[in-house]
Amino acid sequence: MNAATESTLHFVDPRQFKARTAEAVDDAHLRASFRSAMDFLQTKRAAHFGNVDEFEALRGVGRAIRQYSLAKLPELLPQLEAKLTALGVQVHWASTPEQANAIFLAIARAHGAQGMIKGKSMVSEEIELNHRMAEQGVDCLESDMGEYIVQLAGERPSHIIMPAIHKTKRQIAELFAARIPGVGVTDDVDELIAIGRRVLRNEFRDAAIGVSGVNFMVAETGSLVLVENEGNGRMCTTVPEVHIAITGIEKVVERWDQVLPLYALLTRSATGQAVTTYLNVINGPRRAGELDGPKQVHLVLLDNGRSQAYADADFRPTLQCIRCGACMNHCPVYARIGGLAYGTTYPGPIGAIISPHLLGLEPTQDLPTASSLCGACGEVCPVGIPIPDLLIQLRHAAKHDALPGHAPLAGQASAKDWKEALAWQGWAWLSTRPTLYRAAVAIGRRLAWLTPPWQGGWTQHRTPLKLARRGLRERLAQREGRH
Amino acid sequence: MTLPDTRSARDAILGALRRGAPAPALPLPDLAPYLTGRYGRGSIGARIDPASLIEPFVAAAQGWRAEVLRATPADWPQVLRGALATRGCRRIAIGAASPLQPQLDIALAGLEPRRFERPIEDWKAELFDAVDAGVTSTLGGVADTGSLLIRPGSGEPRTLSLVPPVHVAVLAASRIYASLPAAMQALAPTDAMPTNLLLVTGPSKTADIQQVLAYGAHGPKELVIVLVDDLEGAA
């Protein structure tokens, strides 16, 4: 395939979140890009959901479908598998990214394929398919325009729906000119898209294997449903002789008629569209007498920590997500730092609540703290995930042992700090002993002049904390005495 | 072909899910608020008169940058021919067993029709690089969104509406339904799902570069809908 696949960018450590956040906030260009993109997406969504009652009614249906599907998940998955198998789809299961990559590699080897053409799939990002295949000499080429741009630049997607949202057309023009032979610099968007179309069209025509994600799976009918505007998803799932779909185990619903309300919510929440250009419903490989469509269809069902979220009734709503991106589009933190700062496949509020299950709490402990708890994410979520509540629970899980009746999460209490814990315990002890408390505060006030001007992270952006000369209690007592 | 045996992962995943917090048995979700609301118009109760849906369909389809050409059951082949001529399309891919026959052959007389009668592997290069337009029938239309419901199959393969740069779709006005669920209920019985079922709304597009909308990303750059008003005789 072409030069696009040379560069590899390995996993960015989410432990560096705070450092990258500082860099992102200082990048005026990046902030302006995200601000305008978020305003654009918010306005487009709002045009559809102006009537709150209508939105709530539709969201109620979406939430009920997702909760119902999750409650039945242990039954729906085998039902889906049986139906797909009957249709001729080969179903594979993977607990870990390594297992999923091994399946992809085995299929590529079995067909002697040197490369794969990819439609948009966040789950394939999750398993770092491109890099793992490149290590084995198999080139994966992204074909979603945004993903293609990001791959060409050797970067990661910064948004789950609009992967190249952090780049300007000028940057993309320079990237194309530098990386695609025979292309000059043009910042005409139609021309840029025409260039991408021309390059990728040859790849669709010649690729032996097409890869895609899945938006919804239907257990009763064995359907794989893909939602898209560009047509690259249809290309990848129709033209190559082999189609490999990969998705998370939570994406299944029971009945076909349950897809339509979710579709209505997904497209309006994601990009403010009533419908996408294509809703592509796939029911197995090419049948006898048919003249196109893949001869083989594979489905890889990935767990990668989802069953941990499932096991705890408190965290299970995390899996209701239909990946619309509305939570990040409305998040004041995401809008200021962008998607790359998170270092995880899924950025923004959904990333902060799903990543601790995918990667463990140890490397992701800072992500749930990247929220002012303003509640916008929960307000716009089309399937009613209580995102702010989940953020608070994950903050707690990072600092404390599991509560009685709850199994510990991977990395539970990894952010626990004995000094901090001791300080809180001491404060609790003191606060429940009024005489001692008053004495301690009185001493503290006398010694307020000793307060150091430098107080760690706090004073980086704020004035130092200092005990006031007179406390609230004292002031109130004085005021009441006056009346 | 030896692929990894993933049954142990299957057992591990399903085992973990079954051991998970006991799920309360939830009732089947009530879709009524969706079906009776603005998004499900006409999916419950009597069929909305398709004559009243033509104008909204045309407006919605045009809103997504589809071109809609009105035609009668008698003149639609000429209208279709005109659409191809305007665009300079000569090599036209059609299904080997299109429901639009025999009129489609008349419409394409003198052009270079390419019948999809061999597997795609046998003529991929021509389909990708030499064909100017693909013509397909449609199962129905959705007035609220200007969408086309398409059920490809052996008679009209999937790539006809995908690979050529222009897609011309013929839609009968009697097949227009108010909303997506109404059309799906009437036209796409799920007990016999075809290999592929499509909802197509406008030409291919993307806003991946600085949120600027551009058409013709990977699929057809143009979608032309020949809307055949077949309601006169039916009424």
XYZ file of C-alpha atoms in Angstrom:
718
model
C 0.000 0.000 0.000
C 1.134 3.601 0.096
C 3.290 5.758 2.279
C 0.472 6.354 4.710
C 1.231 3.205 6.614
C 4.910 3.820 7.350
C 4.571 5.758 10.531
C 3.595 4.060 13.716
C 2.593 5.785 16.854
C 2.398 3.582 19.861
C 0.159 3.905 22.800
C 0.324 7.276 24.493
C 0.512 6.830 28.243
C -2.541 8.325 29.981
C -0.295 8.776 33.054
C 1.070 11.825 31.290
C -2.384 13.347 31.176
C -1.669 16.329 33.411
C 1.526 17.292 31.601
C -0.175 17.048 28.213
C -3.126 19.024 29.522
C -0.820 21.908 30.429
C 0.679 21.829 26.924
C -2.737 21.692 25.272
C -4.089 24.631 27.251
C -1.081 26.713 26.192
C -1.727 25.940 22.506
C -3.976 28.803 21.405
C -4.306 27.323 17.943
C -5.559 23.980 19.225
C -7.976 25.649 21.601
C -9.426 27.795 18.834
C -9.857 24.704 16.626
C -11.724 22.816 19.283
C -13.796 25.762 20.421
C -15.152 26.373 16.930
C -15.693 22.663 16.270
C -17.547 22.176 19.553
C -19.723 25.248 18.941
C -20.525 23.891 15.473
C -21.508 20.441 16.756
C -23.472 21.793 19.725
C -25.486 24.106 17.497
C -26.235 21.357 14.998
C -27.419 18.970 17.700
C -29.502 21.629 19.431
C -31.410 22.284 16.198
C -32.864 18.762 16.495
C -33.491 18.588 20.200
C -34.938 22.037 20.818
C -38.063 20.506 22.295
C -36.993 19.063 25.633
C -40.077 16.868 26.058
C -39.563 15.262 22.669
C -35.917 14.659 23.431
C -36.717 13.158 26.817
C -39.325 10.842 25.278
C -36.904 9.601 22.636
C -34.052 9.318 25.109
C -36.293 7.299 27.419
C -36.791 4.779 24.619
C -33.057 4.690 23.868
C -32.149 4.173 27.510
C -34.767 1.440 27.928
C -33.456 -0.414 24.862
C -29.848 -0.235 26.020
C -30.680 -1.274 29.587
C -32.878 -4.116 28.365
C -30.153 -5.312 25.994
C -27.506 -5.231 28.713
C -29.730 -7.083 31.165
C -30.103 -9.831 28.545
C -26.499 -9.666 27.299
C -25.470 -13.184 28.442
C -28.392 -14.575 26.384
C -28.197 -12.194 23.424
C -24.558 -12.877 22.578
C -25.006 -16.660 22.062
C -28.248 -15.944 20.177
C -26.416 -13.501 17.924
C -23.580 -15.976 17.432
C -25.986 -18.758 16.434
C -27.823 -16.540 13.969
C -24.615 -15.184 12.442
C -23.150 -18.675 12.140
C -26.301 -19.837 10.362
C -25.860 -16.952 7.917
C -22.265 -17.995 7.282
C -20.454 -15.416 9.419
C -17.443 -16.692 11.379
C -17.670 -15.412 14.943
C -14.505 -15.007 17.031
C -14.209 -14.018 20.690
C -11.372 -12.073 22.265
C -10.898 -11.273 25.935
C -7.849 -9.126 25.267
C -6.445 -6.921 22.483
C -3.686 -9.514 21.951
C -6.251 -12.219 21.239
C -8.126 -9.934 18.853
C -4.942 -9.059 16.957
C -4.013 -12.743 16.709
C -7.346 -13.384 14.969
C -6.771 -10.569 12.465
C -3.263 -11.776 11.757
C -4.370 -15.386 11.267
C -7.047 -14.290 8.772
C -4.531 -12.121 6.895
C -2.041 -14.997 6.762
C -4.705 -17.457 5.644
C -5.429 -15.223 2.648
C -1.819 -14.280 2.023
C -2.852 -10.637 2.444
C -0.176 -7.940 2.690
C -2.639 -5.306 3.799
C -6.157 -4.391 4.859
C -8.351 -1.434 3.999
C -10.130 -0.087 7.070
C -13.412 1.648 7.678
C -13.845 3.631 10.841
C -13.557 1.549 13.990
C -12.732 2.861 17.446
C -12.479 -0.726 18.727
C -9.662 -1.334 16.232
C -7.938 1.720 17.744
C -8.472 0.154 21.140
C -6.475 -2.948 20.135
C -3.968 -0.800 18.173
C -4.613 -2.986 15.173
C -2.607 -0.852 12.731
C 0.576 -0.990 14.783
C 0.311 -4.629 15.704
C -0.294 -5.625 12.085
C 2.546 -3.384 10.877
C 4.902 -5.262 13.199
C 3.910 -8.415 11.346
C 4.296 -6.893 7.904
C 0.589 -6.324 7.283
C -0.295 -2.737 6.295
C -3.608 -1.348 7.521
C -4.791 1.705 5.641
C -7.473 3.935 7.125
C -10.116 5.041 4.624
C -12.402 7.320 6.635
C -11.183 10.761 5.492
C -10.483 11.938 9.035
C -8.783 8.688 10.019
C -6.742 8.731 6.805
C -5.495 12.234 7.621
C -4.651 11.262 11.186
C -2.810 8.117 10.022
C -0.909 10.071 7.395
C 0.210 12.467 10.141
C 1.217 9.609 12.454
C -1.271 10.752 15.073
C -4.241 9.360 16.927
C -7.873 10.446 16.453
C -8.733 13.345 18.733
C -12.495 12.809 18.521
C -14.430 9.568 18.111
C -16.667 10.918 15.321
C -14.434 13.577 13.748
C -10.917 12.166 14.136
C -9.014 15.055 12.498
C -10.953 17.796 14.267
C -7.700 19.188 15.700
C -6.215 19.915 12.278
C -6.827 22.929 10.059
C -7.297 22.620 6.305
C -3.952 24.349 5.854
C -2.198 21.692 7.947
C -3.978 18.966 6.001
C -3.020 20.580 2.694
C 0.644 20.617 3.715
C 0.405 17.045 4.974
C -1.056 15.824 1.665
C 1.553 17.706 -0.346
C 4.346 16.216 1.752
C 3.079 12.644 1.867
C 1.144 11.944 -1.330
C 3.265 11.812 -4.491
C 2.353 14.366 -7.137
C 0.146 16.499 -4.897
C 0.695 20.226 -4.479
C -0.533 22.449 -1.669
C -4.186 23.437 -1.977
C -6.450 24.539 0.808
C -9.610 24.008 -1.200
C -11.524 21.417 0.830
C -13.267 19.909 -2.218
C -9.888 19.389 -3.862
C -8.416 17.856 -0.726
C -11.311 15.417 -0.478
C -10.942 14.609 -4.185
C -7.279 13.751 -3.569
C -8.204 11.430 -0.710
C -10.938 9.875 -2.832
C -8.544 9.196 -5.709
C -5.861 7.594 -3.528
C -8.250 5.449 -1.525
C -10.399 4.334 -4.452
C -7.529 2.272 -5.808
C -7.083 0.694 -2.420
C -10.769 -0.271 -2.151
C -10.531 -1.853 -5.583
C -7.417 -3.882 -4.849
C -7.548 -4.785 -1.156
C -8.127 -8.431 -0.249
C -9.436 -7.677 3.224
C -11.767 -4.941 4.434
C -12.064 -4.079 8.129
C -14.939 -2.237 9.772
C -16.435 -1.435 13.105
C -20.099 -1.994 13.899
C -22.632 0.461 15.318
C -25.316 -2.039 16.272
C -25.737 -5.804 16.128
C -29.151 -7.465 16.109
C -29.377 -10.846 17.849
C -32.650 -12.014 16.268
C -31.656 -11.307 12.676
C -27.854 -11.638 12.823
C -27.476 -8.141 11.405
C -24.379 -5.949 11.547
C -25.484 -2.326 11.232
C -23.083 0.404 10.104
C -23.833 4.127 10.171
C -21.776 6.484 7.990
C -21.704 9.419 5.557
C -18.691 8.804 3.346
C -19.329 5.380 1.840
C -15.948 3.998 2.858
C -17.720 1.719 5.324
C -19.791 0.298 2.482
C -16.664 -0.038 0.344
C -14.748 -1.952 3.038
C -17.680 -4.254 3.755
C -18.693 -4.856 0.125
C -15.748 -4.829 -2.290
C -12.909 -6.923 -0.734
C -13.362 -10.708 -0.727
C -12.987 -10.827 3.047
C -14.697 -8.550 5.574
C -13.605 -8.547 9.196
C -15.839 -6.615 11.583
C -14.710 -5.887 15.114
C -16.781 -4.523 17.951
C -17.307 -4.585 21.692
C -19.544 -7.224 23.253
C -21.989 -4.568 24.489
C -23.170 -3.383 21.050
C -25.964 -5.919 20.625
C -29.726 -5.368 20.753
C -32.342 -8.085 20.588
C -34.669 -6.988 17.807
C -34.393 -5.129 14.542
C -37.051 -2.564 15.473
C -34.885 -1.525 18.435
C -32.184 -0.256 16.082
C -34.295 2.556 14.638
C -34.776 4.679 17.802
C -31.069 4.288 18.589
C -30.211 5.387 15.048
C -32.494 8.419 15.458
C -30.613 9.342 18.651
C -27.126 8.538 17.365
C -27.029 10.693 14.250
C -28.751 13.683 15.840
C -26.538 13.561 18.924
C -23.314 12.999 16.996
C -23.424 15.461 14.108
C -26.894 16.971 14.264
C -28.100 15.006 11.249
C -31.580 13.452 11.065
C -30.010 10.606 9.091
C -26.587 9.737 7.741
C -25.977 9.179 4.035
C -25.832 5.438 4.587
C -27.404 2.991 6.982
C -25.812 -0.276 5.914
C -27.373 -3.493 7.216
C -25.239 -6.578 6.602
C -26.630 -10.063 7.012
C -23.792 -12.415 6.204
C -21.459 -13.030 3.280
C -22.332 -13.181 -0.426
C -25.024 -15.790 -1.016
C -25.309 -18.221 -3.921
C -26.153 -16.342 -7.103
C -25.048 -12.950 -5.754
C -22.332 -11.181 -7.700
C -20.703 -8.932 -5.121
C -20.231 -8.613 -1.403
C -17.490 -10.378 0.582
C -17.164 -14.145 0.251
C -16.176 -14.359 3.901
C -17.415 -12.312 6.823
C -15.753 -12.507 10.234
C -16.906 -10.864 13.437
C -14.498 -10.312 16.314
C -16.269 -9.725 19.637
C -13.969 -7.956 22.082
C -14.295 -7.841 25.861
C -11.169 -5.897 26.952
C -12.502 -4.958 30.376
C -16.142 -4.502 29.448
C -17.172 -7.506 31.541
C -15.652 -5.764 34.576
C -17.932 -2.769 34.057
C -20.790 -5.203 33.478
C -20.191 -7.088 36.722
C -20.890 -4.078 38.935
C -24.434 -2.763 38.787
C -23.074 0.732 39.533
C -20.725 0.733 36.540
C -22.889 -1.212 34.098
C -24.572 1.916 32.650
C -21.139 2.730 31.164
C -21.932 0.054 28.563
C -25.162 1.752 27.465
C -22.999 4.064 25.331
C -23.676 4.209 21.575
C -20.502 6.265 20.861
C -22.130 9.442 19.564
C -19.571 11.788 21.115
C -22.173 14.279 22.407
C -20.618 14.138 25.896
C -17.260 15.327 24.602
C -18.867 17.913 22.329
C -20.452 19.487 25.409
C -17.593 19.023 27.876
C -15.865 22.264 28.923
C -12.697 20.316 29.761
C -12.570 18.426 26.446
C -13.228 21.652 24.532
C -10.155 23.222 26.136
C -7.647 20.375 26.035
C -8.807 18.424 22.971
C -8.863 14.681 22.532
C -5.161 13.894 22.247
C -4.317 15.014 25.786
C -6.232 12.088 27.266
C -3.884 9.528 25.713
C -6.691 6.969 25.570
C -8.700 5.627 22.631
C -11.864 7.253 23.926
C -11.372 10.852 25.127
C -13.724 13.180 26.953
C -16.310 12.150 29.544
C -17.038 8.751 27.964
C -13.298 8.110 27.848
C -12.968 8.990 31.514
C -15.645 6.455 32.497
C -14.789 3.603 30.100
C -10.963 3.766 30.047
C -10.538 2.695 33.699
C -12.265 -0.588 32.770
C -10.276 -1.077 29.556
C -6.860 -0.164 30.974
C -7.249 -0.380 34.758
C -7.499 2.509 37.199
C -3.768 2.818 37.827
C -2.815 4.507 34.532
C -6.195 6.247 34.137
C -6.747 7.558 37.672
C -6.438 11.210 36.628
C -9.042 11.034 33.867
C -12.168 11.024 36.069
C -10.785 14.110 37.826
C -10.788 16.039 34.516
C -14.302 17.271 35.057
C -15.906 20.199 36.781
C -18.964 17.949 37.330
C -21.037 20.564 35.540
C -23.306 17.776 34.341
C -23.514 18.764 30.664
C -22.383 15.300 29.545
C -25.156 13.579 31.459
C -27.681 16.102 30.202
C -26.997 15.461 26.515
C -26.276 11.715 26.680
C -28.863 10.149 24.323
C -29.075 6.941 26.345
C -29.138 8.541 29.790
C -25.784 7.392 31.176
C -25.300 9.116 34.565
C -21.789 10.185 33.583
C -21.157 12.620 36.489
C -22.153 9.947 39.037
C -19.804 7.464 37.388
C -16.971 10.011 37.451
C -17.460 10.450 41.189
C -17.559 6.692 41.777
C -14.363 6.184 39.807
C -12.636 8.973 41.740
C -13.631 7.137 44.900
C -12.511 3.769 43.537
C -9.109 5.214 42.648
C -8.535 6.410 46.225
C -10.295 3.790 48.319
C -10.681 0.050 48.717
C -13.802 -1.500 47.217
C -17.011 -0.919 49.147
C -18.598 -3.965 50.803
C -20.472 -6.041 48.247
C -18.400 -4.738 45.317
C -15.525 -6.598 43.691
C -12.410 -4.452 43.392
C -11.855 -2.895 39.953
C -8.545 -3.443 38.196
C -6.282 -0.876 39.826
C -8.726 -0.216 42.691
C -7.213 2.202 45.244
C -4.112 2.705 43.086
C -4.241 6.452 43.723
C -4.479 5.909 47.452
C -2.045 8.161 49.298
C -1.425 7.313 52.947
C -0.518 10.909 53.808
C -3.710 12.210 52.291
C -5.759 9.433 53.919
C -4.164 10.179 57.289
C -4.817 13.899 56.921
C -8.501 13.293 56.216
C -8.747 10.863 59.119
C -7.140 13.386 61.414
C -9.456 16.101 60.202
C -12.498 13.847 60.741
C -11.280 12.982 64.236
C -10.726 16.615 65.131
C -14.001 17.821 63.641
C -16.011 15.486 65.817
C -14.394 16.871 68.993
C -15.636 20.489 69.248
C -13.466 21.638 72.150
C -10.274 20.328 70.627
C -11.300 21.641 67.214
C -11.820 25.175 68.523
C -8.511 25.076 70.340
C -6.686 23.808 67.260
C -8.232 26.495 65.068
C -7.336 29.211 67.592
C -3.716 28.072 67.534
C -3.832 27.864 63.737
C -4.985 31.470 63.469
C -2.148 32.686 65.642
C 0.311 30.847 63.443
C -1.280 31.906 60.152
C 1.746 34.095 59.412
C 3.778 30.913 59.107
C 1.686 29.718 56.137
C 4.141 28.986 53.308
C 3.589 31.040 50.131
C 4.259 27.917 48.029
C 1.631 25.180 48.415
C 2.366 22.576 45.764
C -0.013 22.359 42.810
C -2.476 24.739 44.424
C -0.335 27.865 44.117
C 0.640 27.115 40.502
C -2.467 28.948 39.351
C -3.955 30.366 42.573
C -3.100 32.571 45.547
C -1.953 30.704 48.683
C -4.497 29.380 51.159
C -4.363 31.102 54.535
C -6.536 30.859 57.616
C -8.591 34.022 58.010
C -7.992 36.088 61.112
C -11.594 35.640 62.142
C -13.614 32.540 61.255
C -17.177 32.321 60.003
C -18.376 31.025 63.341
C -16.876 34.010 65.150
C -18.353 36.475 62.674
C -21.816 34.932 62.921
C -21.687 34.949 66.699
C -20.753 38.591 66.641
C -23.541 39.469 64.190
C -26.165 37.599 66.177
C -24.980 39.384 69.319
C -25.557 42.737 67.625
C -29.182 41.999 66.759
C -7.293 -22.301 6.906
C -6.433 -22.499 10.596
C -7.760 -19.697 12.690
C -7.289 -19.447 16.458
C -9.821 -21.411 18.460
C -11.533 -18.709 20.494
C -13.919 -20.926 22.436
C -11.991 -20.470 25.668
C -12.282 -16.678 25.320
C -15.973 -17.182 24.602
C -16.412 -19.215 27.784
C -14.444 -16.672 29.792
C -16.477 -13.723 28.494
C -19.894 -15.338 28.838
C -18.898 -16.764 32.224
C -17.895 -13.315 33.465
C -21.142 -11.803 32.190
C -23.255 -14.526 33.806
C -21.432 -14.119 37.109
C -21.982 -10.367 36.888
C -24.418 -8.525 39.070
C -27.790 -10.268 38.701
C -29.672 -8.287 36.121
C -33.245 -7.503 37.012
C -35.557 -8.899 34.342
C -36.564 -5.804 32.423
C -39.753 -5.579 30.382
C -39.467 -5.370 26.600
C -38.816 -1.675 25.882
C -41.917 0.246 24.881
C -41.196 1.859 21.517
C -44.472 3.799 21.513
C -42.968 7.161 22.493
C -40.702 6.828 19.425
C -43.330 5.476 17.036
C -46.063 7.914 18.030
C -43.721 10.911 18.190
C -42.417 13.024 15.330
C -39.726 10.481 14.459
C -42.177 7.645 13.844
C -44.900 9.408 11.858
C -47.264 6.999 10.109
C -45.862 3.858 11.668
C -48.954 3.327 13.808
C -52.513 3.312 12.453
C -53.626 4.058 8.913
C -51.154 4.565 6.066
C -50.529 8.234 5.380
C -51.643 9.075 1.831
C -48.473 8.973 -0.297
C -49.791 11.824 -2.458
C -49.361 14.109 0.558
C -45.818 12.850 1.033
C -44.402 13.650 -2.395
C -43.629 17.310 -1.746
C -42.039 16.709 1.681
C -39.987 13.864 0.218
C -38.703 16.033 -2.617
C -37.829 18.885 -0.266
C -36.019 16.607 2.168
C -34.079 14.775 -0.549
C -33.028 18.081 -2.111
C -31.969 19.238 1.332
C -29.399 16.435 1.295
C -28.239 17.554 -2.163
C -29.994 14.782 -4.112
C -31.432 15.858 -7.451
C -35.078 14.851 -7.818
C -36.598 14.578 -11.303
C -40.364 14.162 -11.561
C -41.639 11.685 -14.134
C -44.739 9.772 -15.129
C -45.034 6.016 -15.608
C -44.865 6.711 -19.347
C -41.974 9.140 -19.609
C -39.571 8.063 -16.876
C -37.169 6.306 -19.303
C -36.766 9.612 -21.176
C -36.286 11.526 -17.932
C -33.641 9.036 -16.830
C -31.971 9.264 -20.224
C -31.957 13.037 -19.931
C -30.289 12.896 -16.508
C -27.515 10.704 -17.907
C -27.105 12.867 -21.005
C -26.805 16.087 -18.967
C -23.903 14.541 -17.076
C -22.247 13.074 -20.137
C -22.620 9.550 -18.754
C -22.205 6.858 -21.408
C -21.100 3.681 -19.656
C -23.992 2.758 -17.428
C -23.905 -0.157 -14.973
C -27.263 -1.865 -14.443
C -28.461 -5.041 -12.789
C -28.740 -8.192 -14.901
C -32.287 -8.588 -13.642
C -33.418 -5.063 -12.845
C -37.097 -4.614 -11.934
C -36.878 -1.515 -14.140
C -36.798 -3.658 -17.285
C -37.852 -3.661 -20.051
C -38.097 0.173 -20.039
C -34.540 0.567 -18.757
C -33.130 -0.953 -21.943
C -35.165 1.530 -23.948
C -33.841 4.387 -21.840
C -30.248 3.285 -22.402
C -30.512 2.545 -26.127
C -27.491 3.978 -27.917
C -25.446 4.258 -24.693
C -23.071 1.582 -23.418
C -24.960 -0.338 -20.735
C -22.854 -2.696 -18.624
C -24.950 -5.511 -17.265
C -23.829 -6.777 -13.866
C -23.913 -10.446 -14.826
C -20.461 -11.613 -13.772
C -18.974 -11.654 -10.256
C -17.402 -8.308 -9.352
C -13.933 -9.894 -9.310
C -14.192 -10.400 -13.076
C -14.654 -6.711 -13.911
C -13.631 -4.701 -10.844
C -11.249 -2.460 -12.779
C -13.900 -1.514 -15.308
C -16.558 -0.954 -12.648
C -14.208 1.285 -10.645
C -12.455 3.135 -13.411
C -14.607 3.173 -16.541
C -18.271 3.166 -15.548
C -19.921 6.614 -15.462
C -23.134 5.839 -13.602
C -25.100 3.068 -11.907
C -28.889 2.768 -12.166
C -30.960 0.939 -9.552
C -34.529 0.475 -8.493
C -35.587 1.289 -4.955
C -37.807 -0.463 -2.464
C -39.285 2.760 -1.185
C -38.743 6.259 0.092
C -38.968 8.115 3.421
C -40.614 11.537 3.241
C -39.361 12.928 6.561
C -35.711 12.381 5.709
C -35.644 12.154 1.905
C -34.137 8.684 2.156
C -34.247 5.739 -0.234
C -34.660 2.172 0.963
C -32.666 -0.149 -1.284
C -32.541 -3.938 -1.198
C -29.679 -5.063 -3.425
C -29.453 -8.689 -4.502
C -28.441 -10.902 -7.384
C -30.612 -8.897 -9.807
C -29.134 -5.563 -8.715
C -25.843 -5.978 -6.824
C -24.708 -3.799 -3.924
C -21.903 -1.969 -5.715
C -24.254 -0.476 -8.351
C -25.311 2.197 -5.879
C -21.801 2.612 -4.449
C -18.930 2.487 -6.904
C -19.924 4.563 -9.972
C -19.576 8.334 -9.442
C -23.253 8.922 -10.268
C -26.132 6.896 -8.819
C -29.507 7.177 -10.523
C -32.336 5.647 -8.473
C -35.892 5.170 -9.680
C -38.584 5.559 -7.013
C -42.330 5.022 -7.334
C -44.340 7.697 -5.496
C -46.705 5.002 -4.203
C -43.756 3.620 -2.226
C -43.136 6.759 -0.188
C -43.786 6.434 3.548
C -43.797 9.215 6.107
C -41.058 8.011 8.447
C -38.257 5.483 8.594
C -40.077 3.044 10.909
C -43.209 3.271 8.735
C -41.192 2.406 5.624
C -39.305 -0.381 7.360
C -42.494 -1.941 8.695
C -44.108 -1.911 5.287
C -41.181 -2.822 3.084
C -38.513 -4.718 4.953
C -39.871 -7.745 6.755
C -37.078 -8.849 9.049
C -37.961 -12.548 8.984
C -36.234 -12.761 5.593
C -33.379 -10.271 5.871
C -31.510 -9.898 2.578
C -27.702 -10.079 2.576
C -27.685 -6.307 2.439
C -30.293 -3.664 3.151
C -29.532 0.025 2.648
C -30.946 3.365 3.566
C -29.392 5.978 1.272
C -29.850 9.694 1.835
C -28.157 12.017 -0.630
C -24.722 11.581 -2.195
C -21.653 10.506 -0.228
C -20.247 13.314 1.912
C -17.782 14.234 4.625
C -17.106 17.127 6.983
C -13.823 15.705 8.236
C -11.765 18.696 7.116
C -12.488 21.668 9.360
C -16.232 20.840 9.386
C -16.532 21.949 5.776
C -19.092 19.806 3.988
C -17.713 18.183 0.820
C -19.570 15.769 -1.447
C -18.307 12.632 -3.148
C -16.081 11.345 -0.363
C -15.972 7.681 -1.379
C -19.409 6.811 -2.679
C -21.321 8.502 -5.519
C -20.680 12.228 -5.934
C -24.202 12.663 -7.233
C -27.524 11.018 -6.420
C -30.320 11.496 -8.930
C -33.778 10.313 -7.937
C -36.224 9.733 -10.774
C -39.525 10.014 -8.958
C -42.268 8.245 -10.890
C -45.727 9.538 -10.034
C -47.716 6.304 -10.262
C -50.550 7.508 -8.002
C -52.870 8.839 -10.688
C -54.061 5.438 -11.888
C -53.972 3.925 -8.412
C -56.314 6.482 -6.882
